[in-house]
Structures are given as C-alpha cells and as structure tokens.
mmCIF file of C-alpha atoms in Angstrom:
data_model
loop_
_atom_site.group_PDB
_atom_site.id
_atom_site.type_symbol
_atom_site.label_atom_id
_atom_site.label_comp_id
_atom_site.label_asym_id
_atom_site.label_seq_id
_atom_site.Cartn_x
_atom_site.Cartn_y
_atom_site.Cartn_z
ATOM 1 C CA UNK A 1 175.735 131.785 120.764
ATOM 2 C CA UNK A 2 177.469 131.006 123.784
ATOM 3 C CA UNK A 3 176.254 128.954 127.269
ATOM 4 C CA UNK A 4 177.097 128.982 130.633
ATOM 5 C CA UNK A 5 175.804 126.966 133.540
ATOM 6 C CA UNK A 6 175.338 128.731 136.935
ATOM 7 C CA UNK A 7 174.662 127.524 140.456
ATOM 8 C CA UNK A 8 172.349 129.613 141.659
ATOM 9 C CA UNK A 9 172.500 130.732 145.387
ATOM 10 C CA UNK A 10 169.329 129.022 146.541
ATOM 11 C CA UNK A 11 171.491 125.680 145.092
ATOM 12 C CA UNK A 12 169.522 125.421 141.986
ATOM 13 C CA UNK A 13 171.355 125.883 138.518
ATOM 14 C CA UNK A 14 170.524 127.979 135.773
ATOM 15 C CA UNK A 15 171.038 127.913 132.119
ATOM 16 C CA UNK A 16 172.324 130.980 130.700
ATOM 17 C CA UNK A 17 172.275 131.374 126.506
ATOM 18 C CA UNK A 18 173.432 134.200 125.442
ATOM 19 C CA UNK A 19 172.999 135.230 122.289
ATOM 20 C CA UNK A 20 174.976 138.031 120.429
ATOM 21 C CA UNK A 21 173.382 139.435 118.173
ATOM 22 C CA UNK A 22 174.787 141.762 115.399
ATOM 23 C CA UNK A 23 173.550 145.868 116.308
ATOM 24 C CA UNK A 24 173.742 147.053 112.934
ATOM 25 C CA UNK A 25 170.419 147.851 111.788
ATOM 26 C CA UNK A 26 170.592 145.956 108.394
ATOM 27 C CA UNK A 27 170.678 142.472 110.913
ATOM 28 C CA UNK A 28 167.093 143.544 112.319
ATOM 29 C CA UNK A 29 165.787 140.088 111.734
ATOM 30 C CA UNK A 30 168.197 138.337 113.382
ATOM 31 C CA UNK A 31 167.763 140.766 116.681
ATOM 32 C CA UNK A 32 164.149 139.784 116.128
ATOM 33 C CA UNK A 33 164.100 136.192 116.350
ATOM 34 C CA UNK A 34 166.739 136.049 118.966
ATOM 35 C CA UNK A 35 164.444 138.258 121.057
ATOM 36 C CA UNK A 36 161.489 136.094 120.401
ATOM 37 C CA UNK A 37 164.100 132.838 121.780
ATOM 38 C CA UNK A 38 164.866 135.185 125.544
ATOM 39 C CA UNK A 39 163.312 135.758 128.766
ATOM 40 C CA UNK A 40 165.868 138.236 129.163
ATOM 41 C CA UNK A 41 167.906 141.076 127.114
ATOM 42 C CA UNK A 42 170.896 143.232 127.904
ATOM 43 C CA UNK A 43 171.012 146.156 125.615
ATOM 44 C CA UNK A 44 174.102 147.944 125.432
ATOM 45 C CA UNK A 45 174.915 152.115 125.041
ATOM 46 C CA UNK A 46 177.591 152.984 123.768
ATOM 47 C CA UNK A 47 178.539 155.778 126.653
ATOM 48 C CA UNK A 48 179.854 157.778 123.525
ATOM 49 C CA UNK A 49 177.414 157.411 120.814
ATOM 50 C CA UNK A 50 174.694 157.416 123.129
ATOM 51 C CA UNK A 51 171.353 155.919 121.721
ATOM 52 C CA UNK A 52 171.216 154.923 117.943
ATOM 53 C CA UNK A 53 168.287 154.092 115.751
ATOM 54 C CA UNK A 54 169.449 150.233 116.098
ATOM 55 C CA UNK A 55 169.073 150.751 120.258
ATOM 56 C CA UNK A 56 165.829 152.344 119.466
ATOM 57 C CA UNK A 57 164.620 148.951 117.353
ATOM 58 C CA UNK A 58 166.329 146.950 119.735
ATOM 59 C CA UNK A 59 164.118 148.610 122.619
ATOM 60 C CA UNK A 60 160.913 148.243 121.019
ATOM 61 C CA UNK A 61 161.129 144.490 119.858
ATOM 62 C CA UNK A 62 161.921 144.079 123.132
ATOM 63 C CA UNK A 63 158.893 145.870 124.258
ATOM 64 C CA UNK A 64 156.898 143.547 121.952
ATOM 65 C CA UNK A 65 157.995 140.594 123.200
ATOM 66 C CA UNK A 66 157.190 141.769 127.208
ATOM 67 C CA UNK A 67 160.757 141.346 128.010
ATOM 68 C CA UNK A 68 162.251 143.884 130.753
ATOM 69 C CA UNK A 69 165.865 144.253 129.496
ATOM 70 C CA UNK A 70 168.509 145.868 131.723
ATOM 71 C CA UNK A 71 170.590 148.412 130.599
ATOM 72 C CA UNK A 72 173.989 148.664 130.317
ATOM 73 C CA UNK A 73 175.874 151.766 129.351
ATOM 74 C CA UNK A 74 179.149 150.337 127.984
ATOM 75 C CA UNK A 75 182.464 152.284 127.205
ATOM 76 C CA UNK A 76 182.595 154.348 130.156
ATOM 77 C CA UNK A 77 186.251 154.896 130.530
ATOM 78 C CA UNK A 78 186.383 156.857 126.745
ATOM 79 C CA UNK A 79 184.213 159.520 128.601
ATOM 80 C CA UNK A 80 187.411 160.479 130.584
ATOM 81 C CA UNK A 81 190.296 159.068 128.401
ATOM 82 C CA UNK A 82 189.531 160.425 125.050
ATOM 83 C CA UNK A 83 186.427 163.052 125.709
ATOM 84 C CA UNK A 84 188.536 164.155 129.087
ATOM 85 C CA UNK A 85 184.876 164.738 130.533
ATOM 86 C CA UNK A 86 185.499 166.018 134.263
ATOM 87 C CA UNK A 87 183.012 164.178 136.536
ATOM 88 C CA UNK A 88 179.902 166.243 136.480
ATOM 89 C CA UNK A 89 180.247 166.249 132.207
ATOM 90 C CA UNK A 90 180.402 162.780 132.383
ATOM 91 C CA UNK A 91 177.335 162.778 134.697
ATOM 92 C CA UNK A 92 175.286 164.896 132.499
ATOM 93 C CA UNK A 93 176.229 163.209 129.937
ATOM 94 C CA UNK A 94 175.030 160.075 131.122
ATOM 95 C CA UNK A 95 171.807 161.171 132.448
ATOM 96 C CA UNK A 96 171.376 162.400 128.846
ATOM 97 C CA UNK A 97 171.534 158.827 127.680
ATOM 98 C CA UNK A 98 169.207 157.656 130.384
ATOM 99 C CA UNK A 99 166.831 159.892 129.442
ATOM 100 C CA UNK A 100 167.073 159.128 125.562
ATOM 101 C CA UNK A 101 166.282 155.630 126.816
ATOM 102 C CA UNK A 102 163.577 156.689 128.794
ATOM 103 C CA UNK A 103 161.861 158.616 126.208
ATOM 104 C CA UNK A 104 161.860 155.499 124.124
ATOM 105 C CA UNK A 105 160.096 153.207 126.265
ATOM 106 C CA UNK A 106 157.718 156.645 127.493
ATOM 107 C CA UNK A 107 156.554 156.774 123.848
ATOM 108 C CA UNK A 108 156.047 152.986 123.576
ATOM 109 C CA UNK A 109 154.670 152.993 126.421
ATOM 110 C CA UNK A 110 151.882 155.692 125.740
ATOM 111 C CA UNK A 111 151.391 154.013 122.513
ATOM 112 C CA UNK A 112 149.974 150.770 124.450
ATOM 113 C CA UNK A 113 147.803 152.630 126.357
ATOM 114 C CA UNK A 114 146.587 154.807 123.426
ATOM 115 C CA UNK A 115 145.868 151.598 121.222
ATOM 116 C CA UNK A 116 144.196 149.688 124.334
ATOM 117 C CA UNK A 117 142.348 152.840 125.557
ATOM 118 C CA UNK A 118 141.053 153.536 121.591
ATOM 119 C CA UNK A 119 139.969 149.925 121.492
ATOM 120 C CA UNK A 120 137.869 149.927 124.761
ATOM 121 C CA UNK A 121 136.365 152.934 123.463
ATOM 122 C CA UNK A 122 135.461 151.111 119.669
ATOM 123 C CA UNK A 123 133.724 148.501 121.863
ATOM 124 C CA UNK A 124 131.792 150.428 124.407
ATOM 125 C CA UNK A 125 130.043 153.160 122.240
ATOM 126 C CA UNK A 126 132.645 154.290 119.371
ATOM 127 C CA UNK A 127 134.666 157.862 119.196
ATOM 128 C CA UNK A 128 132.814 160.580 120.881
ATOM 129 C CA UNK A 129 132.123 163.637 118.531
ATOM 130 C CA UNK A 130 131.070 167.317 119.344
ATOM 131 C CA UNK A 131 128.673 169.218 118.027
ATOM 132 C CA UNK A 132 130.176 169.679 114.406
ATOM 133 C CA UNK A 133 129.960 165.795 113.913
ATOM 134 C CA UNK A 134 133.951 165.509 113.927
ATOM 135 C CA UNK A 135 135.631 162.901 116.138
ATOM 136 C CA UNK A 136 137.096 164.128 119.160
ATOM 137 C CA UNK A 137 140.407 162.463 120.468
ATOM 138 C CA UNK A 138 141.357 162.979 124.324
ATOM 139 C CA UNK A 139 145.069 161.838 123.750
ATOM 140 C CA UNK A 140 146.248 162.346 127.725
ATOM 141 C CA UNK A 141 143.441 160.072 129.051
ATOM 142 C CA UNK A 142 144.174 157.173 130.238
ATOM 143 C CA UNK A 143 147.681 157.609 130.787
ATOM 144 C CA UNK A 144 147.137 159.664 134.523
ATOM 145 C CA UNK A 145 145.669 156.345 135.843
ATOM 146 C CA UNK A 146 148.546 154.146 134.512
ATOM 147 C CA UNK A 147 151.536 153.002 136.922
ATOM 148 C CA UNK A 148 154.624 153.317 134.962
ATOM 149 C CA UNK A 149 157.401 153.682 137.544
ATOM 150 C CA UNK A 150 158.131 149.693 136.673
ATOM 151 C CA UNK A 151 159.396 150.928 133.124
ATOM 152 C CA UNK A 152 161.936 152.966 133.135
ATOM 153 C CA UNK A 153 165.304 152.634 133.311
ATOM 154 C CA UNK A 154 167.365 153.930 136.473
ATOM 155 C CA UNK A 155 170.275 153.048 138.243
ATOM 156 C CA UNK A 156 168.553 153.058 141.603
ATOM 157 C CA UNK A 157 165.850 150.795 140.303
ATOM 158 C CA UNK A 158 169.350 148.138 139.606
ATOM 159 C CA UNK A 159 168.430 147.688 135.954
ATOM 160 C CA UNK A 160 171.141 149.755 135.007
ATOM 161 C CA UNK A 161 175.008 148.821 134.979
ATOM 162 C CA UNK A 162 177.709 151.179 134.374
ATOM 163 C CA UNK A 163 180.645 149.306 132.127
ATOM 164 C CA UNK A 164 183.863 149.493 130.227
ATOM 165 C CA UNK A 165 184.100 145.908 128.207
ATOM 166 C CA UNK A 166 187.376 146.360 127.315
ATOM 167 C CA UNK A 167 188.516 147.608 130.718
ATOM 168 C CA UNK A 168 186.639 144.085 132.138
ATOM 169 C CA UNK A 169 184.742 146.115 134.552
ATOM 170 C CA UNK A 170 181.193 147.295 135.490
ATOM 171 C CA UNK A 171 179.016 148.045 138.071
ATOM 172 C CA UNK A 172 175.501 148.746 139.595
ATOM 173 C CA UNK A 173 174.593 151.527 141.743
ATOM 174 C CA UNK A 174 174.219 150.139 144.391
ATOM 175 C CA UNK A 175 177.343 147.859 144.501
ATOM 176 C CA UNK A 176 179.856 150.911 143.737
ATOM 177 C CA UNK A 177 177.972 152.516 147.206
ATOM 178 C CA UNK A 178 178.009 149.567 148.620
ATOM 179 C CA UNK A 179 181.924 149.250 148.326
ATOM 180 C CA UNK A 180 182.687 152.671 149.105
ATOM 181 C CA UNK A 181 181.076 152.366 152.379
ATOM 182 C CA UNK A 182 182.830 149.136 153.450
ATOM 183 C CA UNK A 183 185.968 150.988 152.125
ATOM 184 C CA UNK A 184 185.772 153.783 154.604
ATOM 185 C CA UNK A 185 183.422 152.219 157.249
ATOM 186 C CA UNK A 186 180.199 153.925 156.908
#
C-alpha cells in the first residue's frame, strides 16, 4: 500500500491510499477487502488482453460495494509496437474493450433491477400467472424506466484514461483534444 498527500485546488488536502492489489484471480479475497477499505477504484485493461475473468470479478465487487471506478486501458503503445495496429485497428480494437466493459456492468446492472423489481412484486401481490396456473416472468420490465447513462464507461463521460505504464504516459479524452487545439490554435 502506498500514500500520497495532495493539495487540492480549492486549498484543501487529500489523502490518497492506494492500494495494489494482486489481479490474479486466485487473490480474489484480497481484491475484496481492499474494495470494501475505497471510495474509489481504478481498474486496469490490459489494451492487449482486453477484459479477463479477474476484470470481470474486479467489476462486480466493485459494483457491490457502490463504488464508480474509472477505467483505464493500460498498455497502449503494444497496440502499435508489437500488434503494428494502424490507427483505425487500434480504434476498433479499443472500442471492443469498452464495450466488453460495458456489457459487464449492463448485465449487473439489469440484475439489480431484476432482483429489486422481483422483490416489489413478492410484496405487492406475488408473481402473476396466466391461465394455465404457471408463473409468468416479464424480464424487460422495469429496465425501460431506469436511467443508466451514469454507468457506463466512455471516454467522453472522463471516466476513461488511455495509458502506457511503462511509457509513463496517459491521457483523457478530453485533455489529448484539449492539447491538440492549443497546439494548432483552434
């Protein structure tokens, strides 16, 4: 575990931990309780690799513990050094990854608001059934009425970063546009 002190730009300071914690899958309880110890979570992609069945745990004990973490795809530069992607293959490839993210949370997501929608159902009157007394499950209700655009991952929402660890770089969306247009005065 490592900490950092920052000042913060309204001039109060903030306590960072951060806590490493191990991403092979056989250290799940570990990821667990340092989850349960956050307000906050980074999960890293590899760009590569894309999402794993740790990333997948990682993103739903996150979930569990109602902690937004922001994304960051790491090993960017291996997309064009070793893979020799030209830019729209690397592109692709990365929405891929956002969307393998994405589908994560979507299905944890619509999990919650099965469960919660099943339970206000127990309460009121119980499971409707038709006219052959078997239960009858509407599986798409609920989920219509339900803002989601807060969940997913996107770069233009700024909860994504683009990185390369080794490289000691990364960036946001909007700071890489944001550069580009002070660099040729737009």
């Amino acid at each position: 575990m490592n900490c950092v002190s920052l000042p913060g730009p309204s001039g109060n300071d903030y306590l960072i931990n951060l806590i490493d914690s191990p991403g092979h899958v056989d250290f799940s309880s570990e990821v667990s309780t340092a989850v349960r110890l956050c307000d906050g979570a980074i999960v890293i992609v590899d760009a590569v690799e894309g999402v794993c069945p740790q990333t997948q745990v990682v993103l739903r004990q996150a979930w569990l513990e109602n902690i937004r973490p922001v994304l960051v795809i790491n090993k960017i530069d291996r997309l064009i050094v070793e893979l020799k992607f030209t830019p729209q293959e690397a592109y692709t490839h990365l929405q891929k990854i956002l969307g393998q993210v994405n589908a994560v949370t979507g299905s944890l997501f619509t999990s919650k608001v099965l469960e919660e929608r099943a339970e206000k159902e127990s309460e009121n009157q119980g499971t409707p059934e038709n006219s052959s007394g078997e239960q009858v499950y509407d599986w798409s209700a609920g989920l219509e009425e339900t803002d989601d655009s807060h969940l997913y991952f996107s770069p233009d929402q700024g909860n994504v970063v683009f990185a390369s660890a080794i490289d000691g770089w990364g960036f946001r969306y909007f700071t890489l546009f944001s550069t580009i247009s002070s660099l040729h005065t737009i």
